[in-house]
Coordinates of C-alpha atoms and ligand atoms in Angstrom, one line a residue:
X1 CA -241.7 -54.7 146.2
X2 CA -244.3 -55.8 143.6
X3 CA -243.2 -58.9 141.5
X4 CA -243.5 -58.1 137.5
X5 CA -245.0 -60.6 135.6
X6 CA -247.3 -62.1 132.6
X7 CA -248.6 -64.2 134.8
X8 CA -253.1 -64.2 134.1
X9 CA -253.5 -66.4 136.5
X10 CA -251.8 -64.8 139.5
X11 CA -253.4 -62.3 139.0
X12 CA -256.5 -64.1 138.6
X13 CA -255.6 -65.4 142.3
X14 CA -255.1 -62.5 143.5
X15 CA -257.9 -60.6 142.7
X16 CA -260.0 -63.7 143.9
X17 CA -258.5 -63.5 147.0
X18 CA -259.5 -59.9 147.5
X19 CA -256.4 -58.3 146.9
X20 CA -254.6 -55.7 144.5
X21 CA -253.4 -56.2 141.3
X22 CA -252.0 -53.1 138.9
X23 CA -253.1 -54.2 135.5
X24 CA -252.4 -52.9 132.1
X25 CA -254.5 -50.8 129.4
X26 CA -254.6 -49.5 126.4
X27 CA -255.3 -45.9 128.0
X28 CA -253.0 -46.3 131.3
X29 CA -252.4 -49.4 134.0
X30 CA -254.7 -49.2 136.8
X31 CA -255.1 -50.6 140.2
X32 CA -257.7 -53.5 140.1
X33 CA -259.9 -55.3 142.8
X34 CA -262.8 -57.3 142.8
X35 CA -265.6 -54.7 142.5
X36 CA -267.8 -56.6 144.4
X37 CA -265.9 -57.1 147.3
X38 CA -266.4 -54.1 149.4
X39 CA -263.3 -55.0 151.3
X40 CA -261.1 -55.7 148.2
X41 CA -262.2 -51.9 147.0
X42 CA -261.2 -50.3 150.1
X43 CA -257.8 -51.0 149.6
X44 CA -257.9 -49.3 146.4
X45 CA -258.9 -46.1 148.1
X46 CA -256.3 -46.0 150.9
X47 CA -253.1 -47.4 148.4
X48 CA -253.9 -44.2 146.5
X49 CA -255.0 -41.8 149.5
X50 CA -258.2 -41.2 146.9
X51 CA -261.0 -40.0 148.7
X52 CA -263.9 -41.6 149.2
X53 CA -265.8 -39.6 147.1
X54 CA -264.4 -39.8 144.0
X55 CA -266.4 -42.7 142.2
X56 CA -264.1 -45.7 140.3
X57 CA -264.6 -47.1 137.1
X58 CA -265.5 -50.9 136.7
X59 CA -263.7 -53.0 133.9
X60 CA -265.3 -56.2 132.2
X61 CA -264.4 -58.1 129.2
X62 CA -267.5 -57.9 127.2
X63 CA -270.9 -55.8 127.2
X64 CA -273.6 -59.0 127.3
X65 CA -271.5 -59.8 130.9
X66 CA -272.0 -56.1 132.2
X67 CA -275.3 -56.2 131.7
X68 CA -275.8 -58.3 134.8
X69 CA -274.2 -55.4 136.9
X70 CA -275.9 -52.2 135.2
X71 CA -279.2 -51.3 134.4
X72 CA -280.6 -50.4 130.8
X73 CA -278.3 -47.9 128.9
X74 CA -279.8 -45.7 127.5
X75 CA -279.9 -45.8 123.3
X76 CA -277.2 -43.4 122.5
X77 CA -274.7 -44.7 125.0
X78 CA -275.2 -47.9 123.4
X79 CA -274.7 -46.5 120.0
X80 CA -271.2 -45.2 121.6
X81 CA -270.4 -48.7 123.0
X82 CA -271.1 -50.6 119.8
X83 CA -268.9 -47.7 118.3
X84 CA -266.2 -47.8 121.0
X85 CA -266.0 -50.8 123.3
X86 CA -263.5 -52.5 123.6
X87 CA -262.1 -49.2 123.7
X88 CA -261.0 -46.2 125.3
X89 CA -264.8 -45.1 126.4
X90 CA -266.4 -44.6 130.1
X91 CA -269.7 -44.9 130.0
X92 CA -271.3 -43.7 133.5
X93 CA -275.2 -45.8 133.3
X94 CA -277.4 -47.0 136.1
X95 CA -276.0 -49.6 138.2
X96 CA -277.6 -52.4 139.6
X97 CA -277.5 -52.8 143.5
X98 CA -274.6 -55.5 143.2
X99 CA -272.6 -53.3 142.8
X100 CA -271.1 -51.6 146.3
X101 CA -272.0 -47.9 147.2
X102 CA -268.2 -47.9 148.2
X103 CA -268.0 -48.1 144.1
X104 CA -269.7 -45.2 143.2
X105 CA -269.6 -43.0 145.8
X106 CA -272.9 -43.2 146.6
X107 CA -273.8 -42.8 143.3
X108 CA -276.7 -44.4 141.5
X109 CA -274.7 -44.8 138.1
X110 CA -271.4 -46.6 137.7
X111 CA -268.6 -46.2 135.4
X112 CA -268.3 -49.1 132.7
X113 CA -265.0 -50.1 130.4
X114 CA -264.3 -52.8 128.6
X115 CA -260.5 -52.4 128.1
X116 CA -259.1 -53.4 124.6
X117 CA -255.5 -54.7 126.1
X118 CA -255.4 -58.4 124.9
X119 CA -253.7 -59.4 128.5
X120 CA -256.4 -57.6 130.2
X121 CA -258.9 -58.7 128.5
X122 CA -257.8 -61.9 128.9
X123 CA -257.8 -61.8 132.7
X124 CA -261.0 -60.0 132.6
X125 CA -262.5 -63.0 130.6
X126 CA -261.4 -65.5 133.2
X127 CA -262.8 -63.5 135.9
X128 CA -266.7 -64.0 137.1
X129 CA -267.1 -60.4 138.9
X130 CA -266.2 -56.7 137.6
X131 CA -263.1 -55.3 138.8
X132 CA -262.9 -51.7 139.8
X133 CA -259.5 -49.6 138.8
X134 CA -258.2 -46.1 139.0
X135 CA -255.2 -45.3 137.4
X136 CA -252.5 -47.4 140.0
X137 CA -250.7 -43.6 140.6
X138 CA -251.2 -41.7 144.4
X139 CA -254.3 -39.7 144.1
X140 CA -253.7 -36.4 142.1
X141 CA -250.3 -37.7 140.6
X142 CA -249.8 -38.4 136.9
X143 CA -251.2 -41.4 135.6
X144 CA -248.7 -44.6 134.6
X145 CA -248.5 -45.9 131.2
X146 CA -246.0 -49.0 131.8
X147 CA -245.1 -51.8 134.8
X148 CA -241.7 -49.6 135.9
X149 CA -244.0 -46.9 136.8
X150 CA -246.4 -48.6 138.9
X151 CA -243.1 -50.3 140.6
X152 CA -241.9 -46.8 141.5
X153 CA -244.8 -45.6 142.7
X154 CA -246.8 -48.5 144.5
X155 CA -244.7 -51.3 144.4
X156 CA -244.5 -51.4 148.5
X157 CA -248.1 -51.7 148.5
X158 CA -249.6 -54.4 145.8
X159 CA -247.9 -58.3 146.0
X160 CA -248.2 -58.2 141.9
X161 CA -248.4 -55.9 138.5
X162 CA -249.0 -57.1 135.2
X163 CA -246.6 -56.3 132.7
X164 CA -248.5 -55.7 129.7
X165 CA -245.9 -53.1 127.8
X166 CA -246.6 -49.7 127.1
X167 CA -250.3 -48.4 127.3
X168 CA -250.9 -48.1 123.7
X169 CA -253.2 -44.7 124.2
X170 CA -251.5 -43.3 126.7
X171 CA -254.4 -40.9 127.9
X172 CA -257.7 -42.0 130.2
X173 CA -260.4 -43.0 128.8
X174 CA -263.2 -40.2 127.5
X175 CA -265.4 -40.5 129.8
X176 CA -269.3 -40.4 128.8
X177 CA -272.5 -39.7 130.8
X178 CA -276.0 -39.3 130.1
X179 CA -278.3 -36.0 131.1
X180 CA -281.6 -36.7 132.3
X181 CA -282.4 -33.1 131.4
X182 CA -281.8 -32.8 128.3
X183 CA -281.9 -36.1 126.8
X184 CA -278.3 -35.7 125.7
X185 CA -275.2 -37.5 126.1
X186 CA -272.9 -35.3 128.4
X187 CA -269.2 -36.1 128.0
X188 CA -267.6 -35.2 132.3
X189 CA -263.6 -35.9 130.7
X190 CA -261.8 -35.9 127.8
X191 CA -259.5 -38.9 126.7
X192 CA -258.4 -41.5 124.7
X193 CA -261.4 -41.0 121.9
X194 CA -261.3 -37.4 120.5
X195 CA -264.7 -35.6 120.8
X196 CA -264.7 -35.4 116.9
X197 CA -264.9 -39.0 116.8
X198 CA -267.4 -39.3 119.4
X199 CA -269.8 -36.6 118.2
X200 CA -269.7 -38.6 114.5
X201 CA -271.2 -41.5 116.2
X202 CA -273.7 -39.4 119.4
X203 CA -274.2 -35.9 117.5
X204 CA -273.5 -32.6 119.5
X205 CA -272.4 -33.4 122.9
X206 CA -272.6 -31.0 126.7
X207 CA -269.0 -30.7 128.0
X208 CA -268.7 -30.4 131.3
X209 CA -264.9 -31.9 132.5
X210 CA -263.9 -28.5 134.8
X211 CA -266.1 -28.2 137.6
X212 CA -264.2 -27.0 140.5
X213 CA -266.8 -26.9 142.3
X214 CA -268.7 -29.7 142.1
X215 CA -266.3 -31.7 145.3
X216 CA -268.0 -35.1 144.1
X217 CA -265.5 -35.7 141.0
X218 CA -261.9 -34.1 142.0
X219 CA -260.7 -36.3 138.9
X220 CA -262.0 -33.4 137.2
X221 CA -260.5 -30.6 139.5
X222 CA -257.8 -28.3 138.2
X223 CA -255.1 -29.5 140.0
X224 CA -254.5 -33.1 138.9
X225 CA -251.4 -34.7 137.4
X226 CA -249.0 -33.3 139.6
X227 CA -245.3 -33.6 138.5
X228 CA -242.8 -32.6 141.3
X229 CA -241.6 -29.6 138.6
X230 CA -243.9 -26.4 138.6
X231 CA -245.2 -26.2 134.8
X232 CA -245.5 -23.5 132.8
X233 CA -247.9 -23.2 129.4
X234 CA -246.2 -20.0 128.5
X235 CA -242.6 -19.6 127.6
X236 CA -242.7 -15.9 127.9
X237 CA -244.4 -16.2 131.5
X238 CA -240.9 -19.1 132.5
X239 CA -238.8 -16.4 131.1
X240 CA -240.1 -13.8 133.7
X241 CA -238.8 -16.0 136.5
X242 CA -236.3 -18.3 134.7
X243 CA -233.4 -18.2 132.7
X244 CA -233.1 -20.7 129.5
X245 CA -230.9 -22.3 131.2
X246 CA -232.9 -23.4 133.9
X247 CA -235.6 -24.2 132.0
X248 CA -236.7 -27.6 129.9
X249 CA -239.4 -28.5 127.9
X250 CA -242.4 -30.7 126.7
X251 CA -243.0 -29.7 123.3
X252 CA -245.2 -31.2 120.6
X253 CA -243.3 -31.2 117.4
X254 CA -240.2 -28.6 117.4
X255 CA -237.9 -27.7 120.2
X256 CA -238.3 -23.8 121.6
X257 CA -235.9 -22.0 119.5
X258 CA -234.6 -20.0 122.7
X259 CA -234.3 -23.6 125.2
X260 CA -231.0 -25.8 125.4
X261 CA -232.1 -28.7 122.8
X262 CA -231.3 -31.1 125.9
X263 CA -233.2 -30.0 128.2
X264 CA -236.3 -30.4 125.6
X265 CA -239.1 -33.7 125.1
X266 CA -240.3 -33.9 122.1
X267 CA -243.9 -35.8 122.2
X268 CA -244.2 -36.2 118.1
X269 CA -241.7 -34.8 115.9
X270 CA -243.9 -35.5 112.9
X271 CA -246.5 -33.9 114.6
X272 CA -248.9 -36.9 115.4
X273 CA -251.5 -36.6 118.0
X274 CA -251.7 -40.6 119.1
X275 CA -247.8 -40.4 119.3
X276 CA -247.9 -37.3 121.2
X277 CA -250.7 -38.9 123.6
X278 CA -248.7 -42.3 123.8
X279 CA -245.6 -40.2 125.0
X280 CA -247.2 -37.8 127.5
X281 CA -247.2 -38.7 131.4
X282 CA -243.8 -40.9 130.2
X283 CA -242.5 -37.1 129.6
X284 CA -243.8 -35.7 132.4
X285 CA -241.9 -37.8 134.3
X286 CA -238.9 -37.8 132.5
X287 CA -238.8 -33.5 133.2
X288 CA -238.4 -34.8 136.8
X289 CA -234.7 -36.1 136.2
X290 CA -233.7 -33.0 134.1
X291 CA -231.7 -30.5 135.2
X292 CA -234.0 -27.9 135.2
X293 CA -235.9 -26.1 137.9
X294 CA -238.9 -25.6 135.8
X295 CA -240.9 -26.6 132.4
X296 CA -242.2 -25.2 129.7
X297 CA -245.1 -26.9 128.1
X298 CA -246.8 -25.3 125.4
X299 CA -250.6 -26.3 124.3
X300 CA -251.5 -28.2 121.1
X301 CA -253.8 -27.6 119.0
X302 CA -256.8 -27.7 120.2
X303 CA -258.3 -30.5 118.0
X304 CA -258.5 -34.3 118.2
X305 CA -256.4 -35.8 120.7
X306 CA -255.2 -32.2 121.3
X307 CA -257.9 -31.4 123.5
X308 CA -257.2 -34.0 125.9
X309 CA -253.3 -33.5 126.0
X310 CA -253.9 -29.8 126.3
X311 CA -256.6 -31.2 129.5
X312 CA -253.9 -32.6 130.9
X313 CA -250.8 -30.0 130.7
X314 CA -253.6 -27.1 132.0
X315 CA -253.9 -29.3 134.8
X316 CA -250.2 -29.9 135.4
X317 CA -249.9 -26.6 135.3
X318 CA -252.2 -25.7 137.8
X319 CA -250.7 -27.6 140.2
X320 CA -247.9 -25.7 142.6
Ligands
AMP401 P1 -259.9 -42.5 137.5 O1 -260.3 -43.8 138.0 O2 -258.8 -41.9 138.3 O3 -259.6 -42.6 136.0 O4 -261.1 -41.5 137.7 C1 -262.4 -42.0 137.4 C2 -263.3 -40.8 137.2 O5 -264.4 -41.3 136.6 C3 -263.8 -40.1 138.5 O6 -262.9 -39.2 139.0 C4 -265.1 -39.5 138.0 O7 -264.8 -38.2 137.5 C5 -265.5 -40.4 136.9 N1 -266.6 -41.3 137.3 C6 -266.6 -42.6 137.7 N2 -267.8 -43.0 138.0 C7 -268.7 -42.0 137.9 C8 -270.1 -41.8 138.0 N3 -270.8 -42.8 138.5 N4 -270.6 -40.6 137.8 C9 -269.8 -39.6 137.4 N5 -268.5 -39.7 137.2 C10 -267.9 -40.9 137.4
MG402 MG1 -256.5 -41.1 137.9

């Protein structure tokens, strides 16, 4: 068992010490190490079963204090930082040899946040290296947005989570890269920013967040966020296997008219895409403890913070 607490400077401890500490976020609560401690990362890998070649993300409190782990980034990355940090925004730049390979898979570049959770941020202030963090879920599972989560899932394995509430955004973080090729930015997963918002501040942008074949970034395979329950997008698809009865749902504003009410999650019921985000993995873990065999979760919108739910629940879906 984990202990729970508000405690900065255990954690601080910890981390110092090279061990694990889940730690909160605006976007979800991750699983935090010293990122320069090879040894401290390692863990990170083999809590989650990640594999190793899936790169991790480094946090840091402030920009001026990355800058002595990454190389130059380029000028409109750094128009989307000044934009967007401390914020929900991955910026993927040059690293500098600091940091470990074990880091970055290899990788020459290195994921950069700077989380805008005031207890975070606060620990990360206090804290003279960059710590690395995945979301603190088993590899491929969905992602957790408070402490009981964590608890549930990892507790056995990490002496101490910081309770920092709910994660605020609910969603990872929109993750941006930049193409040598084309001299554009090149956004590899959508998140907590909506592409509108990013686009205002970078102009047009490349997507490129389903690669199924690209083995280097399974954060970006179809089948992530696993929930236990098989996931369906389309309720006339459940209905060919299911009967209402046996069904529940994850709906954005209105329940399915044909569905037991019950059996139904509402993400926003005044139809509010940052509510709907804030709500999501909560609800799909809550359609683990329904009585249903299987789920019914129709897409959004496909605009602002719609695109990255609707990510997500194709994803589910494609699972099992
Ligand atoms: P997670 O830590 O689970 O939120 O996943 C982090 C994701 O960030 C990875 O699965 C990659 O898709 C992406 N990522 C991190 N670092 C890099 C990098 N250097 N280059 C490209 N993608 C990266
Ligand atoms: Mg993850």
């Amino acid at each position: 068992m984990a202990e729970i607490g508000t405690d900065i400077e255990k954690a601080r401890a910890y981390l110092e010490a090279g061990q694990l500490v889940a730690i909160p976020t605006e976007t979800v609560y991750g699983l935090a190490a010293n990122a320069l401690n090879p040894g401290a990362v390692a863990q990170i890998f083999a809590v989650k079963q990640r594999p190793h070649f899936d790169p991790l993300i480094v946090h840091t409190d402030r920009l001026e204090k990355a800058m002595q782990w990454i190389a130059a980034i380029p000028a409109p990355l750094q128009q989307l930082a000044e934009a967007f940090m401390p914020g929900p925004l991955t910026l993927v730049v040059p690293k500098k040899d600091i940091i470990p390979d074990i880091v970055t898979a290899g990788l020459p570049t290195v994921g950069l946040r700077i989380p805008s959770h005031p207890l975070t941020r606060r620990l990360l202030a206090s804290l003279n290296f960059p710590v690395a963090a995945p979301s603190a879920n088993p590899f491929g599972y969905v992602s957790p947005t408070n402490a009981r989560h964590v608890e549930a899932q990892l507790g056995e394995h990490i002496p101490y989570i910081l309770d920092g509430g709910s994660s605020q955004i609910g969603l990872e973080s929109t993750i941006v890269a930049w193409n040598e090729e084309t001299q554009k930015p090149i956004v590899l997963r959508l998140g907590g920013i909506p592409l509108e918002e990013i686009e205002k501040v970078a102009g047009k942008v490349m997507l490129q967040t389903h690669s199924s074949s690209n083995p280097k970034a399974p954060g970006m395979l179809s089948a992530h966020y696993a929930p236990r329950k098989k996931v369906f997008l389309s309720l006339e698809a459940a209905l060919r296997i299911y009967s209402p009865q046996e069904l529940g749902a994850i709906v954005f504003k209105e329940p399915l008219a044909v569905l037991p009410v019950a059996n139904q999650l509402l993400l926003s019921p005044q139809g509010n895409y940052t509510e709907a985000a804030q709500r999501l993995f909560a609800a799909l873990r809550e359609i683990e403890e329904l009585p249903v065999k299987a789920v019914v979760a129709p897409l959004l919108p496909e605009e602002h913070l719609g695109r990255a739910i609707n990510d997500r629940l194709r994803r589910a879906a494609a699972s099992a």
